[in-house]
Coordinates of N, CA, C and O in Angstrom, one line a residue:
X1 N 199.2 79.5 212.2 CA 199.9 79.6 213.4 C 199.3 80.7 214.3 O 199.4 80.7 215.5
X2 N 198.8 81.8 213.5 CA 198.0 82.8 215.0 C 196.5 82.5 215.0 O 195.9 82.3 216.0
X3 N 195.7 82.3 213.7 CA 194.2 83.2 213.9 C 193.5 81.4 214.4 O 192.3 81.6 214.6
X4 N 193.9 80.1 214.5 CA 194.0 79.0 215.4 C 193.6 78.9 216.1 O 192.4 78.5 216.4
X5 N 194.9 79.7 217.3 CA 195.5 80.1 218.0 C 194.2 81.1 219.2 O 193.7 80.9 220.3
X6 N 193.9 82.4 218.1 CA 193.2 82.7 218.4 C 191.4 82.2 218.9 O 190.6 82.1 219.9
X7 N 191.6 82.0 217.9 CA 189.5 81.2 217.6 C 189.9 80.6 219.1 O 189.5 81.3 220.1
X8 N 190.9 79.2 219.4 CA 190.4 78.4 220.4 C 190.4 79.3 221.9 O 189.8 79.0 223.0
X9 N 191.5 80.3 221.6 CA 191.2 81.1 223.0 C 190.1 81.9 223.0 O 189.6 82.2 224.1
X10 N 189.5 82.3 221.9 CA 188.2 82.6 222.6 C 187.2 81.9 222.8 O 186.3 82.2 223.5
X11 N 187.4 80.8 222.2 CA 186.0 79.5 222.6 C 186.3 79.5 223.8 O 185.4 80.0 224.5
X12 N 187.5 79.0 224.5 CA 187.7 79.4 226.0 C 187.6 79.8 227.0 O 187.4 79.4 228.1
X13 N 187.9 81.1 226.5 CA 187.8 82.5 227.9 C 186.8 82.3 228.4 O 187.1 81.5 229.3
X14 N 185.8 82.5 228.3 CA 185.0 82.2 229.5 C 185.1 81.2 230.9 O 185.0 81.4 232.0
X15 N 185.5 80.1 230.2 CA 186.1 78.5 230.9 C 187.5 79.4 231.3 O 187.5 79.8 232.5
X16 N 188.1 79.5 231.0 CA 189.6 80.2 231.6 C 189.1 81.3 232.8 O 189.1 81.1 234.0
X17 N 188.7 82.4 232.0 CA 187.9 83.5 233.2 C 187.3 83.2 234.3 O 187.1 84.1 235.1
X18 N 186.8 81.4 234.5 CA 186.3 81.2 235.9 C 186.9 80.2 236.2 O 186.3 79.3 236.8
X19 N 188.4 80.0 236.0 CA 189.2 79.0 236.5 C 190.6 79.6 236.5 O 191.4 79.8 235.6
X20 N 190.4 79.7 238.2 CA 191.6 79.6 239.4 C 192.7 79.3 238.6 O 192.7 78.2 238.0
X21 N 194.1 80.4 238.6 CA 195.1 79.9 238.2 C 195.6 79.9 236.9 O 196.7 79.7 236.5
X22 N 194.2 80.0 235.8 CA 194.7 79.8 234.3 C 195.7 80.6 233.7 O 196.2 81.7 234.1
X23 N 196.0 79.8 232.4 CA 197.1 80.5 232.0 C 196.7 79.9 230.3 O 196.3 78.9 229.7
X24 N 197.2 81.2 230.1 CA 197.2 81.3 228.2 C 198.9 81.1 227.6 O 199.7 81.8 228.1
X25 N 199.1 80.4 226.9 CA 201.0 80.1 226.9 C 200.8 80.3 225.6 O 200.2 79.3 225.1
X26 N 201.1 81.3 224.4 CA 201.4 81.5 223.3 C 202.6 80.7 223.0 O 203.0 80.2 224.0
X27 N 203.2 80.4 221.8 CA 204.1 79.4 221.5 C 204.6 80.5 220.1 O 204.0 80.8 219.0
X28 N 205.8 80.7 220.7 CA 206.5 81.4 219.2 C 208.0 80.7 218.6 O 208.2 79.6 218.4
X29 N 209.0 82.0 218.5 CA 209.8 81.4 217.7 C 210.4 82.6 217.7 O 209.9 83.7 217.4
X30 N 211.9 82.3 218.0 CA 213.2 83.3 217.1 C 212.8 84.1 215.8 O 212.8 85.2 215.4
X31 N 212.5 83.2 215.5 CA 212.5 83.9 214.1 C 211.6 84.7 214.2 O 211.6 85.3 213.1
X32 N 210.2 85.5 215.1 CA 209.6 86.5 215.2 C 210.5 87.7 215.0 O 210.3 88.8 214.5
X33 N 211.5 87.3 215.2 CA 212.7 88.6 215.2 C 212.4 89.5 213.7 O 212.2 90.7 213.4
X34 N 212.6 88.1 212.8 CA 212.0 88.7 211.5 C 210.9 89.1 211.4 O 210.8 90.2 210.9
X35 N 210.1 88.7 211.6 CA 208.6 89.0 211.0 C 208.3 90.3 210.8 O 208.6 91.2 211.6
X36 N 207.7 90.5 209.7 CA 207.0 91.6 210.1 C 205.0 91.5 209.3 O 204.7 90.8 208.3
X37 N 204.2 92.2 210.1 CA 202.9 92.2 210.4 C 202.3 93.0 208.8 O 202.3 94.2 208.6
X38 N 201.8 92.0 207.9 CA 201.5 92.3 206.5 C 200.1 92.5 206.2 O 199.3 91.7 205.7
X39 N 199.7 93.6 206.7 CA 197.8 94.0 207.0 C 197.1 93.6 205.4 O 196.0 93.2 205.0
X40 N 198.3 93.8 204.8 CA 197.9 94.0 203.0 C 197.6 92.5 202.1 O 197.1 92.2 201.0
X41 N 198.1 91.6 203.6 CA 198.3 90.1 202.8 C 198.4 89.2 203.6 O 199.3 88.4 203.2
X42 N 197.6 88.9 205.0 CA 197.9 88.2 206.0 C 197.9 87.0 206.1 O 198.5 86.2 206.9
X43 N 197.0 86.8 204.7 CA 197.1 84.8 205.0 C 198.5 84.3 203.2 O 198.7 83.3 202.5
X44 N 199.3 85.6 203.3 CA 200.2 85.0 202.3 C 200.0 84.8 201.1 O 200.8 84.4 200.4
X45 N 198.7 85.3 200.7 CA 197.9 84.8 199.2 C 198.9 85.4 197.9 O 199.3 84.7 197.0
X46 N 199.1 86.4 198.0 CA 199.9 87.4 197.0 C 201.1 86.4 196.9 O 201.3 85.5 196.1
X47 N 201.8 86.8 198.1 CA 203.3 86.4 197.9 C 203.8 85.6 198.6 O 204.7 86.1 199.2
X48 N 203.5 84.3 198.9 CA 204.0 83.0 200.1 C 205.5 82.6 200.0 O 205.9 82.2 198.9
X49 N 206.2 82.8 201.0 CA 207.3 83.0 201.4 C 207.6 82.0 202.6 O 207.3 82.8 203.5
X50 N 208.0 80.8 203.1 CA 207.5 80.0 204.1 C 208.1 80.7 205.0 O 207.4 81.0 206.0
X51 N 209.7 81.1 205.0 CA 210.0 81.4 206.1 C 210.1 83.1 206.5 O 210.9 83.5 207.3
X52 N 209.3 83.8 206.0 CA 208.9 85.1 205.9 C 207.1 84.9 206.5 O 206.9 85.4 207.6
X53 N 206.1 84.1 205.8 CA 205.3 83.9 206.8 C 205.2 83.0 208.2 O 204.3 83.0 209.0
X54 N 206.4 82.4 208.3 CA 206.6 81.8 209.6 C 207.2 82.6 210.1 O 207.2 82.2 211.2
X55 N 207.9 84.0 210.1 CA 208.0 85.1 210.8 C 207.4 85.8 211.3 O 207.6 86.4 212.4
X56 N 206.2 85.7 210.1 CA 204.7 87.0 210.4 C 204.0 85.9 211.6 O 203.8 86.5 212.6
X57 N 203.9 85.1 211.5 CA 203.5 84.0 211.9 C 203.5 83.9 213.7 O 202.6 83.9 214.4
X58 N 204.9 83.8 213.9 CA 205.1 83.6 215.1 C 205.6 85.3 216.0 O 206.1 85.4 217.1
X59 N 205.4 86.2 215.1 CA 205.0 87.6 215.7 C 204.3 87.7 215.9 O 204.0 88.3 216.9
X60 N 203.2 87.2 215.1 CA 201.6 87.4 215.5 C 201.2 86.7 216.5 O 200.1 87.2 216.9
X61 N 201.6 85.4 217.1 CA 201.9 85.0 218.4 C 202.2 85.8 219.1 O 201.3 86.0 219.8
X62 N 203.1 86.6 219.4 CA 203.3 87.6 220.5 C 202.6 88.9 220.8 O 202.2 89.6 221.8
X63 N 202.6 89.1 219.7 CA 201.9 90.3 219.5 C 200.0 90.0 220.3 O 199.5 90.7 221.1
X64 N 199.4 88.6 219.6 CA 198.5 88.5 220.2 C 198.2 88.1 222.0 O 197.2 88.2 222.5
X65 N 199.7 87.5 222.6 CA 199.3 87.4 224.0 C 199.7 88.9 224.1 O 199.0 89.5 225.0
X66 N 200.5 89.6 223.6 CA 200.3 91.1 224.6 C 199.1 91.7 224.8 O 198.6 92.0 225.9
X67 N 198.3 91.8 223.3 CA 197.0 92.2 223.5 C 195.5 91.3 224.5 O 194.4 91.8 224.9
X68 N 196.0 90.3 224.6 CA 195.4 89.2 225.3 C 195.7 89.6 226.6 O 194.8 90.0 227.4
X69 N 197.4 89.4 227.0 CA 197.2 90.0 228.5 C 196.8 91.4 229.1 O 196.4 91.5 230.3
X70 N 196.9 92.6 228.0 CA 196.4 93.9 228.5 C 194.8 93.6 228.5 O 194.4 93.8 229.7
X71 N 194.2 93.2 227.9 CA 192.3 93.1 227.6 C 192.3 92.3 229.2 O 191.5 92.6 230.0
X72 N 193.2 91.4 229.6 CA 192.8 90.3 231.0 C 193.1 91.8 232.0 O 192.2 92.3 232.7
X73 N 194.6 92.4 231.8 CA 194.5 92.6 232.9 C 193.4 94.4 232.8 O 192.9 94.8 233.9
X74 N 193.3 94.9 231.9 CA 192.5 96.0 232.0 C 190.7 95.4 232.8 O 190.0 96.1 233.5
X75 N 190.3 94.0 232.3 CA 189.4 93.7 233.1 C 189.2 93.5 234.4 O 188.2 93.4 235.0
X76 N 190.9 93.2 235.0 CA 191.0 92.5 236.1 C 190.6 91.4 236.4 O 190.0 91.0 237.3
X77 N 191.1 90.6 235.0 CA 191.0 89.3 235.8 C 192.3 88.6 236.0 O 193.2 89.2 235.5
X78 N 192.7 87.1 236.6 CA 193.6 86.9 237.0 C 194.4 86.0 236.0 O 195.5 85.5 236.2
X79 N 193.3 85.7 234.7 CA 194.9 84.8 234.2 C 195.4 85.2 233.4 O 195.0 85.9 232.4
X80 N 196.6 84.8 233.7 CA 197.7 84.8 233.0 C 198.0 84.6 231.7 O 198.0 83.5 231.3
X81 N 198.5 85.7 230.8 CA 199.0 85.3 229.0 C 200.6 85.6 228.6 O 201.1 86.6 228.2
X82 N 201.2 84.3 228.9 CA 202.5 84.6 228.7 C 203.1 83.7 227.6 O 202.3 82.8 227.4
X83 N 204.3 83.6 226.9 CA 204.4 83.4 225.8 C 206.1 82.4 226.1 O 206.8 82.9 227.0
X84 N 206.7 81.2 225.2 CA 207.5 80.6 225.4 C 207.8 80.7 223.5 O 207.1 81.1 222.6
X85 N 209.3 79.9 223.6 CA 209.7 79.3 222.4 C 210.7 78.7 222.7 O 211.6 79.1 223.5
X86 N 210.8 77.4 221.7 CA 211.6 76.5 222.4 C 212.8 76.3 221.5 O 213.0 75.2 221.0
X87 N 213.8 77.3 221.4 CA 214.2 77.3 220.5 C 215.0 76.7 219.4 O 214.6 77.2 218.3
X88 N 215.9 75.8 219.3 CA 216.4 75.3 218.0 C 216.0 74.0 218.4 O 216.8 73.5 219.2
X89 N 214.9 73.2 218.1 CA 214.3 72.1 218.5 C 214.2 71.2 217.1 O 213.6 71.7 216.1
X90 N 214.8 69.7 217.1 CA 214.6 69.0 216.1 C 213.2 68.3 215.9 O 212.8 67.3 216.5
X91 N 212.4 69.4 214.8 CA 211.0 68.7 214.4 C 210.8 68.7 213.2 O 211.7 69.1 212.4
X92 N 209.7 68.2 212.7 CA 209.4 68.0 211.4 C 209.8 69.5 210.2 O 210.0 69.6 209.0
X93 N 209.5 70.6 211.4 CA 209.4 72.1 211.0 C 211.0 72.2 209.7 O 211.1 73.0 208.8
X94 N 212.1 71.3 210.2 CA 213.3 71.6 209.3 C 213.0 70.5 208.4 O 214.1 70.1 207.9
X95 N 212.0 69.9 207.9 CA 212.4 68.5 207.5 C 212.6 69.1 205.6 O 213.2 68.4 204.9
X96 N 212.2 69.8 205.3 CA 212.3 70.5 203.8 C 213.5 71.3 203.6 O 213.9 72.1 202.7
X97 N 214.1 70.8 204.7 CA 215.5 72.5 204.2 C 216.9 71.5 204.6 O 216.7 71.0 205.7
X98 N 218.0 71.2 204.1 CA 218.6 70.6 204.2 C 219.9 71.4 204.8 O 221.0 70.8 205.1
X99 N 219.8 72.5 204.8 CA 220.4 73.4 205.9 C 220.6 73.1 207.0 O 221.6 72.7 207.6
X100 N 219.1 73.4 207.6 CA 218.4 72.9 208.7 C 218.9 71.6 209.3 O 219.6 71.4 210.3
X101 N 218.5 70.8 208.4 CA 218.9 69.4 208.6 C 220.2 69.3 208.8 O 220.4 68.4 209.6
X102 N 221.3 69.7 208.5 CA 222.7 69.4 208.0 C 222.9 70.4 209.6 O 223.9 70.2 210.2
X103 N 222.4 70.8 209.9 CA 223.0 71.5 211.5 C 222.1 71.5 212.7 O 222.4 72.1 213.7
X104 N 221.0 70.6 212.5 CA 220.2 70.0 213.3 C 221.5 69.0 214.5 O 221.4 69.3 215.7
X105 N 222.3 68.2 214.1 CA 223.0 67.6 215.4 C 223.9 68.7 215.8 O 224.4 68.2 216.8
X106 N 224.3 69.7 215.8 CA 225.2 70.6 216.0 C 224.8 71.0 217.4 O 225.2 70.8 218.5
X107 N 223.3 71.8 216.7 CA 222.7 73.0 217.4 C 221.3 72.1 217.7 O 221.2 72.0 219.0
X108 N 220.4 71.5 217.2 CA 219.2 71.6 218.1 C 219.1 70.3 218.9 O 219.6 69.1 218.8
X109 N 218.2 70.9 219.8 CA 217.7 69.8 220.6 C 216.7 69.0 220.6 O 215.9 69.3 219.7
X110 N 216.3 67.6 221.5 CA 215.6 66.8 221.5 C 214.2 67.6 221.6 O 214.2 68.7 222.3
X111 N 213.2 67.3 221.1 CA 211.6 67.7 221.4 C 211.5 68.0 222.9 O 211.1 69.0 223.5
X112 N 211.9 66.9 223.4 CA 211.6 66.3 224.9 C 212.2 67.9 225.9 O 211.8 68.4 227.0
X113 N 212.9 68.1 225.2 CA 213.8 69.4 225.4 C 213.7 70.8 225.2 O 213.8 71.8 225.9
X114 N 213.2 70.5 223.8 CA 212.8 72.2 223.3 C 211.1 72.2 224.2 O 210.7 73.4 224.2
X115 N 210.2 71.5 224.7 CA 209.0 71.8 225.1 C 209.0 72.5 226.5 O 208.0 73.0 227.1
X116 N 210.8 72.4 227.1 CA 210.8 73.0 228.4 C 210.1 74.3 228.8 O 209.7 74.7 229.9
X117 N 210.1 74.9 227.7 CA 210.3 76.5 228.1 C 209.1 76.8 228.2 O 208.6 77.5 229.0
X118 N 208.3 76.1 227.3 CA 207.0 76.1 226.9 C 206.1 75.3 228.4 O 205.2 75.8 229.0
X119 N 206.5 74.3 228.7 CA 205.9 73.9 230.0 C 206.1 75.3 231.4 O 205.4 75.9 232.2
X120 N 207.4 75.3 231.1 CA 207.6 76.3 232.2 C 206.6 77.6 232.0 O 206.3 78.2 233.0
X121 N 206.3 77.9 231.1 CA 205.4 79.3 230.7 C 204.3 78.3 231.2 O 203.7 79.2 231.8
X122 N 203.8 77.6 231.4 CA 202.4 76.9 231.6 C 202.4 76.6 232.9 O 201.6 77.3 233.4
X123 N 203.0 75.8 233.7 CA 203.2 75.6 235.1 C 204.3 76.0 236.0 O 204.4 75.5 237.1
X124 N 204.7 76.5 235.8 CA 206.2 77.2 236.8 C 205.1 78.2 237.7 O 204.2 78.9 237.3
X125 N 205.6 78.0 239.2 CA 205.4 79.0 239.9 C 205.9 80.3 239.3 O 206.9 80.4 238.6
X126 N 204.9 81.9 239.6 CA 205.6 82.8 239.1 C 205.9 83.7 238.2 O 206.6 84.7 238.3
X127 N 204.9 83.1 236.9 CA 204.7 83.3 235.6 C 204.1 84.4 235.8 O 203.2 84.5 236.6
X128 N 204.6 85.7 235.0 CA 203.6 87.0 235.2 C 203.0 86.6 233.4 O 203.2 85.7 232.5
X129 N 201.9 88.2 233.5 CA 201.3 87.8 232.4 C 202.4 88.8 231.1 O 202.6 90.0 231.3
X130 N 202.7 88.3 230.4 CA 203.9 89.1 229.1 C 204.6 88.9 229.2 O 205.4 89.6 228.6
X131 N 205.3 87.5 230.2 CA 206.8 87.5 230.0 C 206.8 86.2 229.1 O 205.9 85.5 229.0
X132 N 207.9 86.0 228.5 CA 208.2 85.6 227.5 C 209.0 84.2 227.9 O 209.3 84.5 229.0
X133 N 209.5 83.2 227.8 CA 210.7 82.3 228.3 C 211.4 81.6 226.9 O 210.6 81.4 226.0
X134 N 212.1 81.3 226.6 CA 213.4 80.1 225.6 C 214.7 79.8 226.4 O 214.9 80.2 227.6
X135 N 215.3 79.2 226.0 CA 216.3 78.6 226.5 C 217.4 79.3 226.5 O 217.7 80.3 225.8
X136 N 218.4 78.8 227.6 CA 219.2 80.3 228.4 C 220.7 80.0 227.9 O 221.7 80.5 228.4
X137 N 220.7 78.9 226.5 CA 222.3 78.9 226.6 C 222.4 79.2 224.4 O 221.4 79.0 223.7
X138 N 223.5 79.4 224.0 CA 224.0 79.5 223.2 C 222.8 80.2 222.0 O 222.0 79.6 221.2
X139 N 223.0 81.6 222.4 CA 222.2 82.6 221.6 C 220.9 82.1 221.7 O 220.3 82.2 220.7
X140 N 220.0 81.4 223.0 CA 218.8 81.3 223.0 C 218.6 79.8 221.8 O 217.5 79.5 221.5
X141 N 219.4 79.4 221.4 CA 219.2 78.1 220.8 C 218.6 76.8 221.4 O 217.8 76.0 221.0
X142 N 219.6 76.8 222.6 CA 218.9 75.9 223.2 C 219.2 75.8 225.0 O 219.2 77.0 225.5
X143 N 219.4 75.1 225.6 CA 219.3 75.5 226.9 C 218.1 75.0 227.8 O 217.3 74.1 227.6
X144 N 218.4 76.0 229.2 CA 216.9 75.6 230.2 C 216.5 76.3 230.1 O 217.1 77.4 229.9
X145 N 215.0 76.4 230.4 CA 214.2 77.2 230.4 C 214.4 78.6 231.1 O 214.4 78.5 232.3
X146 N 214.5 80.1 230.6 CA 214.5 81.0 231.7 C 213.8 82.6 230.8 O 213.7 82.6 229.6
X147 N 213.6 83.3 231.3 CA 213.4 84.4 230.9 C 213.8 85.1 229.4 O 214.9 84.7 229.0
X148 N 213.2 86.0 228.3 CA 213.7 86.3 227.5 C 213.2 87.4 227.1 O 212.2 87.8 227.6
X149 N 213.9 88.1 225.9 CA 212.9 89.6 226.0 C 212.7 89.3 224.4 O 213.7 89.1 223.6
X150 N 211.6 89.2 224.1 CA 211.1 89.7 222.9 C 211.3 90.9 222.0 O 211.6 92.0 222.4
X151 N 211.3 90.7 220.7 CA 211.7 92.1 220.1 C 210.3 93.9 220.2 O 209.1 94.0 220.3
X152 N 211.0 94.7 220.2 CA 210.2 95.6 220.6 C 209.1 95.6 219.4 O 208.0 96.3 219.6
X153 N 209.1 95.2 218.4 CA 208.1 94.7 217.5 C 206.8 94.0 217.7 O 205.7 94.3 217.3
X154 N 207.1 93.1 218.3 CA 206.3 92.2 219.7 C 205.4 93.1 220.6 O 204.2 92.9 220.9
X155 N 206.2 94.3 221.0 CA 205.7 94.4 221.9 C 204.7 96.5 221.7 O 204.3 97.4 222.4
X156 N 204.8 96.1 219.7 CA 204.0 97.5 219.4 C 202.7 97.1 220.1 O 202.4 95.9 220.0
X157 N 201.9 98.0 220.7 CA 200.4 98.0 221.1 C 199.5 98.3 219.9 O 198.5 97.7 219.7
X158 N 199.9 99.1 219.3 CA 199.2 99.7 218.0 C 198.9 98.4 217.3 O 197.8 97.9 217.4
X159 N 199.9 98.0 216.5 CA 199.8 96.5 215.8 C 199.2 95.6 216.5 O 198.4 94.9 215.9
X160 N 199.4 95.5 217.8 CA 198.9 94.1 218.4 C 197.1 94.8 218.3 O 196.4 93.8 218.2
X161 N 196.5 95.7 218.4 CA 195.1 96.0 218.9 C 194.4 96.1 217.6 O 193.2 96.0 217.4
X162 N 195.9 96.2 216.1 CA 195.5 96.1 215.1 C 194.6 94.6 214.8 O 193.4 94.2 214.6
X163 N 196.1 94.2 214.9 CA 195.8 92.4 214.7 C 194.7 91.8 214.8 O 194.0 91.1 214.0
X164 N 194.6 92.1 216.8 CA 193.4 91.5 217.3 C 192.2 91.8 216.6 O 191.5 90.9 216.5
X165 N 191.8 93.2 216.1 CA 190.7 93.7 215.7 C 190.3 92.9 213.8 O 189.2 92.8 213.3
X166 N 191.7 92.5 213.4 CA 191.5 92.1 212.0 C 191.5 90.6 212.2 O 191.2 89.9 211.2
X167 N 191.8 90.0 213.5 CA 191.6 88.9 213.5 C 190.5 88.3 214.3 O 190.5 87.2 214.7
X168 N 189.6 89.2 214.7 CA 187.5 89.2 215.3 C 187.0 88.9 213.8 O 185.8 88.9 213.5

């Protein structure tokens, strides 16, 4: 879910850095709330935990457009790295947990639905670089697309220049 994430944006940048308008759209998740950033054990090997590394996981998504958008804009260039999640969205991601499943009609939404936030981070007039978007109704579960603030975990610089540096 990050170091992907990463590789293909740097095969990129270059193609991005000379094209008008681009935008980098990280793709996270609520559950970054939990995460936390395991220097000692990043790909899980010790101790795999699915929804503890889907935590680390989708912090390290945020963590990496922060450090993505400081390096763009310290260069001065103009695109954009901003970050979406779509949040209680019915996908394959709950299909093991019958939890999930059993409150999937309650609470989440259609695909067609949870990808709003995430398009809006991609083409919406307006998009600065670090802001964040999920959906604006019922504790960010689901909803329309609008603004969101990330946890201040997200938004350590230390960690994020860590990251980036362990994940070159």
């Amino acid at each position: 879910n990050h170091l992907g994430h990463f590789a293909l944006t740097g095969l990129l940048l270059d193609h991005l850095l000379s094209t008008q308008g681009a935008r980098v759209v990280g793709v996270s998740s609520s559950m970054h709330l939990f995460g936390r950033i395991d220097f000692a054990d990043l790909q899980a090997q010790r101790s795999y935990w699915r929804w503890r590394s889907y935590g680390q996981s989708k912090l390290a998504n945020l963590l990496f457009v922060n450090e993505l958008r400081r390096r763009l804009e310290a260069s001065g260039s103009s695109v954009v790295a901003a970050a979406a999640h779509p949040g209680w969205t019915a996908t394959e991601l709950q299909r093991h947990s019958w939890l999930y499943r059993a409150f999937n009609p309650l609470f989440a939404m259609r695909p067609e639905q949870g990808c709003l936030p995430i398009l809006y981070a991609a083409a919406a007039p307006g998009v600065k670089g670090g802001e964040y978007y999920g959906p604006d109704g019922l504790i960010g579960l689901r909803g329309h697309p609008r603004q969101v603030r990330p946890s201040s975990r997200s938004c350590d610089q230390a960690i994020a220049a860590r990251l980036w540096d362990v994940s070159e």
